[in-house]
Coordinates of C-alpha atoms in Angstrom, one line a residue:
X1 CA -3.8 -13.1 -32.7
X2 CA -0.8 -11.3 -31.2
X3 CA 0.2 -7.9 -32.4
X4 CA 3.3 -7.7 -34.5
X5 CA 6.0 -6.3 -32.1
X6 CA 7.6 -4.5 -35.1
X7 CA 4.4 -2.7 -36.3
X8 CA 4.6 1.0 -35.7
X9 CA 0.9 1.8 -35.9
X10 CA -2.3 0.0 -35.1
X11 CA -5.7 0.6 -33.5
X12 CA -7.5 -1.4 -30.9
X13 CA -11.2 -1.3 -30.4
X14 CA -13.5 -2.5 -27.6
X15 CA -17.3 -2.9 -27.1
X16 CA -18.8 0.6 -26.9
X17 CA -17.7 2.7 -24.0
X18 CA -15.2 0.1 -22.8
X19 CA -12.0 2.2 -23.0
X20 CA -11.5 4.0 -19.7
X21 CA -9.5 7.1 -20.3
X22 CA -9.1 8.1 -16.6
X23 CA -9.5 11.9 -17.1
X24 CA -11.2 14.5 -15.0
X25 CA -14.5 13.8 -16.8
X26 CA -14.4 10.0 -16.3
X27 CA -14.6 9.8 -20.1
X28 CA -14.8 6.5 -22.0
X29 CA -14.2 5.7 -25.7
X30 CA -14.3 2.7 -28.0
X31 CA -10.9 2.8 -29.8
X32 CA -7.3 3.8 -29.4
X33 CA -4.8 4.6 -32.2
X34 CA -1.2 3.9 -31.4
X35 CA 2.0 4.7 -33.3
X36 CA 5.6 4.2 -32.3
X37 CA 4.6 3.5 -28.7
X38 CA 2.5 6.6 -28.2
X39 CA -1.2 7.2 -28.3
X40 CA -2.2 9.3 -31.3
X41 CA -5.9 9.5 -30.9
X42 CA -8.8 8.1 -28.8
X43 CA -12.5 8.0 -29.9
X44 CA -14.8 5.6 -31.7
X45 CA -13.8 3.4 -34.6
X46 CA -15.1 5.8 -37.3
X47 CA -13.2 8.7 -35.7
X48 CA -10.0 6.7 -35.5
X49 CA -10.3 5.5 -39.1
X50 CA -10.9 9.1 -40.3
X51 CA -8.0 10.5 -38.3
X52 CA -5.7 7.8 -39.8
X53 CA -6.9 8.3 -43.4
X54 CA -6.6 12.1 -43.1
X55 CA -3.0 11.8 -42.0
X56 CA -2.0 8.7 -43.9
X57 CA -4.2 8.4 -47.0
X58 CA -2.0 5.8 -48.7
X59 CA -1.5 3.5 -45.7
X60 CA -3.9 0.9 -44.4
X61 CA -4.4 0.6 -40.6
X62 CA -4.0 -2.6 -38.7
X63 CA -7.0 -3.0 -36.4
X64 CA -7.5 -5.3 -33.4
X65 CA -10.8 -6.0 -31.6
X66 CA -11.0 -7.1 -27.9
X67 CA -13.5 -9.8 -27.0
X68 CA -17.1 -9.1 -25.9
X69 CA -17.3 -7.9 -22.3
X70 CA -13.6 -6.9 -22.1
X71 CA -12.3 -3.4 -21.3
X72 CA -9.1 -1.4 -21.7
X73 CA -7.7 0.6 -18.9
X74 CA -4.4 2.5 -18.6
X75 CA -1.4 0.5 -17.6
X76 CA -1.8 -0.3 -13.9
X77 CA 0.8 1.1 -11.5
X78 CA 1.9 0.1 -8.0
X79 CA 2.9 3.1 -6.0
X80 CA 4.8 1.0 -3.3
X81 CA 6.4 -2.3 -3.9
X82 CA 9.7 -4.1 -3.4
X83 CA 10.7 -5.7 -6.7
X84 CA 13.7 -7.8 -5.8
X85 CA 12.2 -8.9 -2.5
X86 CA 9.3 -10.4 -4.3
X87 CA 11.5 -13.1 -5.8
X88 CA 13.2 -13.7 -2.5
X89 CA 9.8 -14.2 -0.7
X90 CA 8.5 -16.5 -3.5
X91 CA 11.3 -19.0 -2.9
X92 CA 9.9 -19.9 0.6
X93 CA 6.6 -18.1 1.2
X94 CA 5.1 -18.5 4.6
X95 CA 1.9 -16.6 4.3
X96 CA -1.2 -18.6 5.1
X97 CA 0.5 -20.6 7.8
X98 CA -2.0 -20.9 10.7
X99 CA 0.6 -21.9 13.4
X100 CA 4.3 -22.3 14.0
X101 CA 3.8 -26.0 13.2
X102 CA 2.5 -25.1 9.8
X103 CA 5.7 -23.0 9.3
X104 CA 7.9 -25.9 10.3
X105 CA 6.1 -28.2 7.9
X106 CA 6.4 -25.8 5.1
X107 CA 10.1 -25.4 5.6
X108 CA 10.5 -29.2 5.9
X109 CA 8.7 -29.8 2.6
X110 CA 10.8 -27.0 1.0
X111 CA 14.1 -28.6 2.1
X112 CA 13.0 -32.0 0.9
X113 CA 12.2 -30.5 -2.5
X114 CA 15.6 -28.7 -2.6
X115 CA 18.3 -31.3 -1.8
X116 CA 21.0 -28.9 -2.7
X117 CA 20.0 -26.7 0.3
X118 CA 19.1 -29.6 2.5
X119 CA 22.6 -31.1 2.3
X120 CA 24.6 -27.9 2.3
X121 CA 24.7 -26.8 6.0
X122 CA 26.5 -23.6 5.0
X123 CA 23.5 -22.4 3.1
X124 CA 21.0 -20.1 4.9
X125 CA 17.4 -21.0 4.9
X126 CA 15.5 -17.8 4.2
X127 CA 11.7 -17.5 4.2
X128 CA 9.1 -14.7 4.6
X129 CA 5.5 -14.2 5.4
X130 CA 4.7 -15.6 8.9
X131 CA 2.0 -13.7 10.8
X132 CA 1.6 -14.5 14.5
X133 CA -1.6 -12.5 14.6
X134 CA -3.2 -15.4 12.8
X135 CA -1.9 -18.1 15.2
X136 CA -3.5 -19.4 18.4
X137 CA -2.2 -17.1 21.2
X138 CA -0.8 -14.6 18.8
X139 CA 2.8 -15.0 20.1
X140 CA 6.0 -14.5 18.2
X141 CA 7.9 -17.6 17.2
X142 CA 11.2 -18.4 18.8
X143 CA 14.5 -20.0 17.9
X144 CA 13.6 -23.0 20.1
X145 CA 10.4 -23.4 18.1
X146 CA 12.6 -23.8 15.0
X147 CA 14.7 -26.5 16.6
X148 CA 11.6 -28.7 17.1
X149 CA 12.1 -29.6 13.4
X150 CA 15.0 -32.0 13.2
X151 CA 16.0 -30.9 9.7
X152 CA 16.5 -27.3 11.1
X153 CA 18.7 -28.2 14.1
X154 CA 22.0 -26.5 13.8
X155 CA 21.0 -24.8 10.5
X156 CA 21.2 -21.1 9.8
X157 CA 17.5 -20.0 9.5
X158 CA 16.1 -16.5 9.0
X159 CA 12.3 -16.1 8.7
X160 CA 11.0 -12.6 8.1
X161 CA 7.6 -11.5 9.4
X162 CA 4.9 -10.7 6.7
X163 CA 5.4 -6.9 7.2
X164 CA 9.2 -7.1 6.8
X165 CA 9.6 -5.4 10.2
X166 CA 10.5 -8.4 12.3
X167 CA 12.4 -11.7 11.9
X168 CA 12.9 -14.9 13.7
X169 CA 16.3 -16.6 13.5
X170 CA 17.5 -20.0 14.7
X171 CA 19.8 -20.8 17.6
X172 CA 22.6 -21.4 15.1
X173 CA 22.3 -17.8 13.9
X174 CA 22.1 -16.5 17.5
X175 CA 25.3 -18.4 18.3
X176 CA 27.2 -16.6 15.5
X177 CA 26.2 -13.1 16.7
X178 CA 28.6 -11.0 18.8
X179 CA 27.6 -9.8 22.2
X180 CA 24.2 -8.1 21.7
X181 CA 23.5 -4.6 23.1
X182 CA 21.0 -4.2 25.8
X183 CA 19.0 -1.8 23.7
X184 CA 18.8 -0.8 20.1
X185 CA 17.4 2.6 19.1
X186 CA 14.4 2.1 16.9
X187 CA 14.5 -1.6 17.4
X188 CA 13.9 -4.4 19.8
X189 CA 15.7 -7.6 20.7
X190 CA 12.9 -9.8 22.1
X191 CA 14.1 -11.5 25.3
X192 CA 12.6 -14.2 27.6
X193 CA 12.1 -13.8 31.3
X194 CA 15.7 -14.8 31.9
X195 CA 16.9 -11.9 29.7
X196 CA 18.1 -14.1 26.8
X197 CA 17.2 -13.4 23.2
X198 CA 14.3 -15.5 21.9
X199 CA 15.4 -15.2 18.3
X200 CA 13.0 -12.4 17.3
X201 CA 14.5 -9.1 16.2
X202 CA 12.2 -6.1 15.4
X203 CA 13.0 -3.2 13.1
X204 CA 16.4 -1.7 13.6
X205 CA 17.5 -4.7 15.6
X206 CA 17.3 -6.7 12.5
X207 CA 20.4 -4.9 11.3
X208 CA 22.4 -6.9 13.9
X209 CA 22.0 -10.0 11.8
X210 CA 24.7 -10.4 9.1
X211 CA 22.5 -12.2 6.6
X212 CA 24.2 -13.1 3.3
X213 CA 23.6 -10.8 0.3
X214 CA 22.0 -12.4 -2.7
X215 CA 24.4 -13.5 -5.4
X216 CA 24.3 -11.8 -8.8
X217 CA 22.4 -14.8 -10.3
X218 CA 19.9 -14.8 -7.5
X219 CA 19.3 -11.1 -8.0
X220 CA 18.7 -11.6 -11.7
X221 CA 16.4 -14.5 -10.9
X222 CA 14.4 -12.4 -8.4
X223 CA 14.1 -9.6 -10.9
X224 CA 12.9 -11.8 -13.7
X225 CA 10.3 -13.5 -11.5
X226 CA 9.0 -10.1 -10.3
X227 CA 8.8 -8.8 -13.9
X228 CA 7.0 -11.9 -15.1
X229 CA 4.5 -11.7 -12.3
X230 CA 4.0 -8.0 -12.7
X231 CA 3.2 -8.2 -16.4
X232 CA 0.9 -11.1 -15.8
X233 CA -1.3 -9.0 -13.5
X234 CA -1.3 -5.9 -15.7
X235 CA 1.4 -3.8 -14.0
X236 CA 3.2 -1.5 -16.4
X237 CA 4.8 0.7 -13.7
X238 CA 6.2 0.1 -10.2
X239 CA 7.6 2.5 -7.6
X240 CA 10.3 0.5 -5.7
X241 CA 10.1 1.6 -2.1
X242 CA 13.6 1.0 -0.9
X243 CA 16.4 0.6 -3.4
X244 CA 20.0 0.2 -2.0
X245 CA 22.9 1.6 -4.0
X246 CA 23.7 -1.8 -5.3
X247 CA 20.0 -2.3 -6.3
X248 CA 20.1 0.9 -8.2
X249 CA 23.3 -0.2 -10.0
X250 CA 21.6 -3.4 -10.9
X251 CA 18.5 -1.6 -12.3
X252 CA 20.7 0.8 -14.2
X253 CA 22.5 -2.1 -15.8
X254 CA 19.2 -3.6 -16.8
X255 CA 18.1 -0.3 -18.3
X256 CA 21.3 0.1 -20.2
X257 CA 20.8 -3.4 -21.7
X258 CA 17.1 -2.7 -22.5
X259 CA 15.9 -5.4 -20.1
X260 CA 13.4 -3.4 -18.2
X261 CA 10.0 -4.5 -19.5
X262 CA 8.1 -1.9 -17.5
X263 CA 8.5 1.6 -16.1
X264 CA 10.4 1.6 -12.8
X265 CA 10.6 4.5 -10.3
X266 CA 13.2 3.8 -7.6
X267 CA 13.4 5.3 -4.1
X268 CA 17.0 5.2 -3.0
X269 CA 17.9 4.2 0.6
X270 CA 21.2 4.0 2.5
X271 CA 20.9 2.8 6.1
X272 CA 22.8 5.7 7.7
X273 CA 22.1 8.7 9.9
X274 CA 24.8 10.7 7.9
X275 CA 23.6 12.4 4.8
X276 CA 24.0 9.9 1.9
X277 CA 22.5 11.9 -1.1
X278 CA 25.7 11.7 -3.1
X279 CA 25.4 7.9 -3.2
X280 CA 22.1 8.1 -5.1
X281 CA 22.4 8.9 -8.9
X282 CA 19.8 11.1 -10.5
X283 CA 18.3 9.3 -13.5
X284 CA 15.3 10.6 -15.4
X285 CA 13.6 8.3 -18.1
X286 CA 17.0 6.5 -18.3
X287 CA 18.1 3.6 -20.4
X288 CA 17.6 2.1 -23.8
X289 CA 13.8 2.3 -23.5
X290 CA 13.8 5.3 -21.1
X291 CA 12.0 3.3 -18.4
X292 CA 14.1 3.9 -15.3
X293 CA 13.8 7.0 -13.0
X294 CA 15.7 7.7 -9.8
X295 CA 14.9 11.1 -8.2
X296 CA 13.5 10.2 -4.8
X297 CA 14.7 8.7 -1.5
X298 CA 13.0 6.5 1.1
X299 CA 13.3 7.2 4.8
X300 CA 11.8 5.5 7.9
X301 CA 10.0 7.0 10.8
X302 CA 8.8 3.9 12.6
X303 CA 8.0 0.2 12.3
X304 CA 4.7 -1.7 11.7
X305 CA 1.5 -2.3 13.6
X306 CA 1.6 -6.1 13.4
X307 CA 4.9 -6.3 15.3
X308 CA 3.9 -3.5 17.8
X309 CA 6.6 -1.3 16.1
X310 CA 4.4 1.5 14.7
X311 CA 5.1 4.6 16.8
X312 CA 2.0 5.7 18.7
X313 CA 1.2 8.8 20.8
X314 CA -0.5 6.7 23.5
X315 CA 0.4 3.1 24.4
X316 CA -0.9 0.2 22.5
X317 CA -4.3 -1.0 23.7
X318 CA -3.2 -4.6 23.8
X319 CA 0.3 -4.0 25.0
X320 CA 0.2 -0.9 27.3
X321 CA 3.9 -1.2 28.1
X322 CA 4.9 0.1 24.7
X323 CA 4.2 2.9 22.3
X324 CA 6.1 1.4 19.4
X325 CA 9.4 2.5 17.9
X326 CA 10.6 5.6 16.2
X327 CA 13.3 4.1 13.9
X328 CA 15.0 7.5 13.3
X329 CA 15.4 10.2 15.9
X330 CA 13.1 13.2 14.9
X331 CA 16.1 15.6 14.8
X332 CA 18.1 13.3 12.6
X333 CA 15.1 12.7 10.3
X334 CA 14.6 16.5 10.1
X335 CA 18.2 17.1 9.2
X336 CA 18.2 14.4 6.5
X337 CA 14.9 15.6 5.0
X338 CA 16.1 19.2 4.9
X339 CA 19.3 18.2 3.1
X340 CA 17.5 16.0 0.6
X341 CA 15.1 18.9 -0.1
X342 CA 18.0 21.3 -0.7
X343 CA 19.5 18.8 -3.1
X344 CA 16.1 18.4 -5.0
X345 CA 15.2 14.9 -4.1
X346 CA 11.6 13.9 -3.6
X347 CA 11.4 12.6 0.0
X348 CA 9.1 9.6 0.8
X349 CA 8.9 8.6 4.4
X350 CA 7.5 5.4 5.9
X351 CA 5.1 6.4 8.7
X352 CA 2.5 4.0 10.1
X353 CA 1.7 5.1 13.7
X354 CA 0.0 8.4 14.6
X355 CA 3.2 9.6 16.4
X356 CA 5.3 8.8 13.4
X357 CA 2.9 10.6 11.1
X358 CA 2.9 13.6 13.4
X359 CA 6.7 13.8 13.4
X360 CA 6.8 13.5 9.6
X361 CA 4.2 16.2 9.0
X362 CA 6.0 18.5 11.5
X363 CA 9.1 18.2 9.4
X364 CA 7.4 18.6 6.1
X365 CA 5.4 21.6 7.4
X366 CA 8.6 23.3 8.6
X367 CA 10.3 22.9 5.3
X368 CA 7.2 23.9 3.2
X369 CA 7.0 27.1 5.3
X370 CA 10.4 28.1 3.9
X371 CA 10.4 31.0 1.4
X372 CA 9.9 29.7 -2.2
X373 CA 8.9 26.2 -1.1
X374 CA 6.5 24.6 -3.6
X375 CA 4.8 21.4 -2.6
X376 CA 3.8 20.6 -6.2
X377 CA 7.5 20.9 -7.2
X378 CA 8.8 18.8 -4.3
X379 CA 5.9 16.3 -3.9
X380 CA 6.8 14.8 -0.5
X381 CA 5.1 11.5 0.3
X382 CA 4.0 9.7 3.4
X383 CA 4.3 6.0 2.7
X384 CA 1.4 4.1 4.4
X385 CA -0.1 7.0 6.3
X386 CA -1.8 4.3 8.2
X387 CA -2.8 5.6 11.7
X388 CA -3.4 9.3 11.8
X389 CA -4.9 11.8 14.3
X390 CA -8.0 13.6 13.0
X391 CA -6.0 16.9 13.1
X392 CA -3.3 15.4 11.0
X393 CA -5.7 14.0 8.5
X394 CA -6.7 17.6 7.9
X395 CA -3.1 18.8 8.0
X396 CA -1.7 16.3 5.4
X397 CA -4.3 17.7 2.9
X398 CA -3.7 21.3 3.9
X399 CA 0.0 20.9 3.3
X400 CA -0.5 19.1 0.0
X401 CA 1.6 16.2 1.1
X402 CA 1.0 13.0 -0.9
X403 CA -0.5 10.0 1.1
X404 CA 0.7 6.8 -0.6
X405 CA -1.5 4.0 0.8
X406 CA -2.0 0.2 0.3
X407 CA -5.7 -0.9 0.5
X408 CA -4.9 -4.5 1.2
X409 CA -3.1 -3.5 4.4
X410 CA -6.5 -2.4 5.7
X411 CA -8.2 -5.7 4.9
X412 CA -5.1 -7.7 6.1
X413 CA -5.0 -5.8 9.4
X414 CA -8.7 -5.3 10.1
X415 CA -9.1 -8.4 12.3
X416 CA -6.5 -7.1 14.9
X417 CA -6.2 -3.4 14.3
X418 CA -8.9 -2.4 16.8
X419 CA -7.3 -4.7 19.4
X420 CA -4.0 -2.8 18.8
X421 CA -5.5 0.7 18.7
X422 CA -8.8 0.7 20.6
X423 CA -12.2 1.8 19.4
X424 CA -11.4 5.5 19.2
X425 CA -8.0 5.6 17.6
X426 CA -8.9 3.0 15.0
X427 CA -11.3 5.5 13.4
X428 CA -8.3 7.5 12.1
X429 CA -6.7 4.4 10.6
X430 CA -6.7 3.4 7.0
X431 CA -8.9 6.4 6.3
X432 CA -8.6 6.4 2.5
X433 CA -11.7 8.3 1.5
X434 CA -10.9 10.9 4.2
X435 CA -7.3 11.3 2.9
X436 CA -8.6 11.5 -0.7
X437 CA -11.0 14.2 0.1
X438 CA -8.4 16.1 2.1
X439 CA -6.0 16.1 -0.8
X440 CA -6.1 19.5 -2.7
X441 CA -5.7 17.7 -6.0
X442 CA -8.0 14.8 -5.0
X443 CA -5.1 12.3 -5.4
X444 CA -4.4 9.1 -3.5
X445 CA -1.8 6.9 -5.1
X446 CA -2.4 3.2 -4.4
X447 CA 0.1 0.4 -4.0
X448 CA 0.4 -3.1 -2.5
X449 CA 3.7 -3.2 -0.6
X450 CA 4.4 -6.5 -2.2
X451 CA 5.8 -9.0 -1.1
X452 CA 4.1 -8.0 2.2
X453 CA 0.8 -8.3 0.2
X454 CA 0.1 -10.0 -3.2
X455 CA 1.4 -8.4 -6.4
X456 CA -2.0 -8.4 -8.2
X457 CA -3.3 -4.8 -8.2
X458 CA -6.8 -6.1 -8.4
X459 CA -6.4 -7.3 -4.8
X460 CA -5.9 -3.6 -3.9
X461 CA -8.8 -2.5 -6.1
X462 CA -11.1 -5.0 -4.5
X463 CA -10.0 -4.1 -1.0
X464 CA -10.3 -0.3 -1.7
X465 CA -13.9 -0.6 -3.0
X466 CA -15.2 -3.2 -0.6
X467 CA -13.1 -3.1 2.6
X468 CA -13.7 -6.8 2.8
X469 CA -11.4 -9.9 2.7
X470 CA -11.2 -11.8 -0.6
X471 CA -13.7 -14.2 1.0
X472 CA -16.2 -11.3 1.4
X473 CA -16.0 -10.9 5.2
X474 CA -15.1 -8.1 7.5
X475 CA -15.3 -7.4 11.3
X476 CA -18.2 -5.1 10.5
X477 CA -20.1 -7.5 8.3
X478 CA -20.7 -7.7 4.5
X479 CA -20.9 -3.9 4.2
X480 CA -17.1 -3.7 4.8
X481 CA -14.8 -2.5 7.6
X482 CA -15.6 1.2 8.2
X483 CA -17.4 1.4 4.9
X484 CA -17.4 5.2 4.9
X485 CA -13.7 4.9 4.0
X486 CA -14.2 2.8 0.9
X487 CA -13.3 4.3 -2.5
X488 CA -15.5 4.3 -5.5
X489 CA -14.3 2.2 -8.4
X490 CA -13.5 5.2 -10.4
X491 CA -11.4 6.6 -7.5
X492 CA -9.6 3.3 -7.1
X493 CA -8.8 3.1 -10.8
X494 CA -7.5 6.6 -10.8
X495 CA -5.5 5.8 -7.7
X496 CA -3.6 3.1 -9.5
X497 CA -3.1 5.0 -12.7
X498 CA -3.0 8.8 -12.9
X499 CA -2.6 9.5 -9.2
X500 CA 0.4 7.2 -9.1
X501 CA 1.8 8.8 -12.2
X502 CA 1.6 12.2 -10.4
X503 CA 3.4 10.8 -7.4
X504 CA 6.3 10.0 -9.7
X505 CA 6.2 13.3 -11.7
X506 CA 4.9 11.4 -14.8
X507 CA 1.4 12.8 -15.0
X508 CA 2.0 14.2 -18.5
X509 CA 3.0 10.9 -20.0
X510 CA 1.6 8.0 -17.9
X511 CA -1.6 7.0 -16.2
X512 CA -4.1 8.1 -18.9
X513 CA -5.2 6.9 -22.3
X514 CA -4.9 10.3 -24.1
X515 CA -3.0 11.6 -27.2
X516 CA 0.6 12.1 -26.4
X517 CA 0.7 9.6 -23.6
X518 CA 2.7 6.4 -23.6
X519 CA 0.7 3.5 -25.0
X520 CA 0.7 1.6 -21.8
X521 CA -2.6 -0.2 -21.3
X522 CA -4.2 -3.4 -20.1
X523 CA -7.0 -5.5 -21.6
X524 CA -9.2 -7.1 -18.9
X525 CA -11.7 -9.8 -19.7
X526 CA -14.5 -8.1 -17.8
X527 CA -15.5 -4.6 -16.7
X528 CA -14.2 -4.2 -13.1
X529 CA -16.0 -0.8 -12.9
X530 CA -19.5 -2.4 -13.4
X531 CA -19.4 -6.1 -12.5
X532 CA -20.6 -7.4 -9.0
X533 CA -17.8 -6.8 -6.5
X534 CA -17.5 -10.6 -5.8
X535 CA -16.4 -11.1 -9.4
X536 CA -13.5 -8.5 -9.4
X537 CA -10.9 -11.0 -8.2
X538 CA -11.9 -13.5 -11.0
X539 CA -10.8 -10.9 -13.6
X540 CA -8.1 -12.0 -16.0
X541 CA -5.6 -9.9 -17.8
X542 CA -5.8 -10.7 -21.6
X543 CA -2.9 -8.4 -22.6
X544 CA -0.4 -6.1 -21.0
X545 CA 1.0 -3.5 -23.4
X546 CA 4.0 -1.3 -22.7
X547 CA 5.0 1.5 -25.1
X548 CA 2.6 0.0 -27.7
X549 CA 4.1 -3.5 -27.6
X550 CA 2.5 -6.6 -26.1
X551 CA 4.5 -7.6 -23.1
X552 CA 2.1 -10.3 -21.9
X553 CA -0.8 -12.1 -23.5
X554 CA -2.1 -11.1 -26.9
X555 CA -4.4 -8.7 -28.7

């Protein structure tokens, strides 16, 4: 039976101890009382009934009961995702392809199933998700590879790597480009032995490709798909980790029209080395349902490990001719961060390699040493915090800088990370338990980086607590990859609820099931904090509730 969307008050009960409050005492309860989208009380059924009758003696209380074995947790939050890109990737997803031939076959089948694109040679063919580390030989694809499929000859094709930090384009795209520069700061044009571009562009070099912007209808379609999929897997809050000025305008319009079904926290980004703060509006709990916030910016220090773009202090173990790419000169990054700090923007910086993390922490430390600087007021974040020197693992905690991490990156990368980094350096990579313990507030917000990874937060929960692939494997055996860095299930749940709320300045209203908090919660069909780990990924969402109203499923 679905809850009446117009009912202002109701209670929902579970089997004993199956409401996970996510507070400092790891408390549980049996029942929640909700009115006008806010939690009024939490306790057992008798306590809730008494509370209601004491305050509303003449009104009966609608009561819902979840099925046996089910639990209620706070609404799940993703601290790092890309909302509109999810829909773009889902049009032509290339993850799972085991070779370039698999990629070509998938594109061929896509075109045969979309005759409007097949027969319109002006249309770009855009896909995402290839990962050469899973292919024989581990080499990047090339434009010539794409031409091996007859349906692609002469077509405009752009295929983005799974990490979003490299792409491969067709010869038709290459022929449209103006004369390419010999070098690109923070980027790489991959060339063959004759010096000609192969079709692969890495990081900042990707900006040389004038790809078509999505139409308004495509943007709306991408948004609706992402919102549908988010609610289906229990997400009630997403931090969008790179929102252009036009993206922000789109989300603002959705908020004005009351079309945001979840809480959205945007990180503004403008690709410029000149200060662009005035282009980012400041919106706090904005819109018809007060679900949109813009108060932070996203900057980039480096690229990604899988495309050899993460900036390292020492050369790559498997590619000793490179140390990766700093996408922004350190002095430029420092100048931008300082200005954003002065203008009261939270600053969130992408940093994967140990060199990039060192540069970012140097900048944050310099600013936090200023008179009057308060890290709890500013809350700077390192997005990914993936490969870090031991000394910087200590420093990030000492400074109080927030490490925003994605557990599925560890399990996606674990089969090649040591090849890239070597046996010593890899020990400071994906060090989630170490980062959590270093944090003065014991906070570690968790995200997925979808569409680079799947949107289901339970994929991240499982990866965090097992350090194994969904098939149960790891390079270190069934105990998981570097098992000392696993999180407990309680820590992981906190990471995707209250810790993520803190990272968005929302810890007083989101991330817990407590009086005065928003009635954002999820009903799961089994207890992910107690079931065998192999069953976690079989868990289904029975209901996703936002501001007290059922947005997916039923009660």
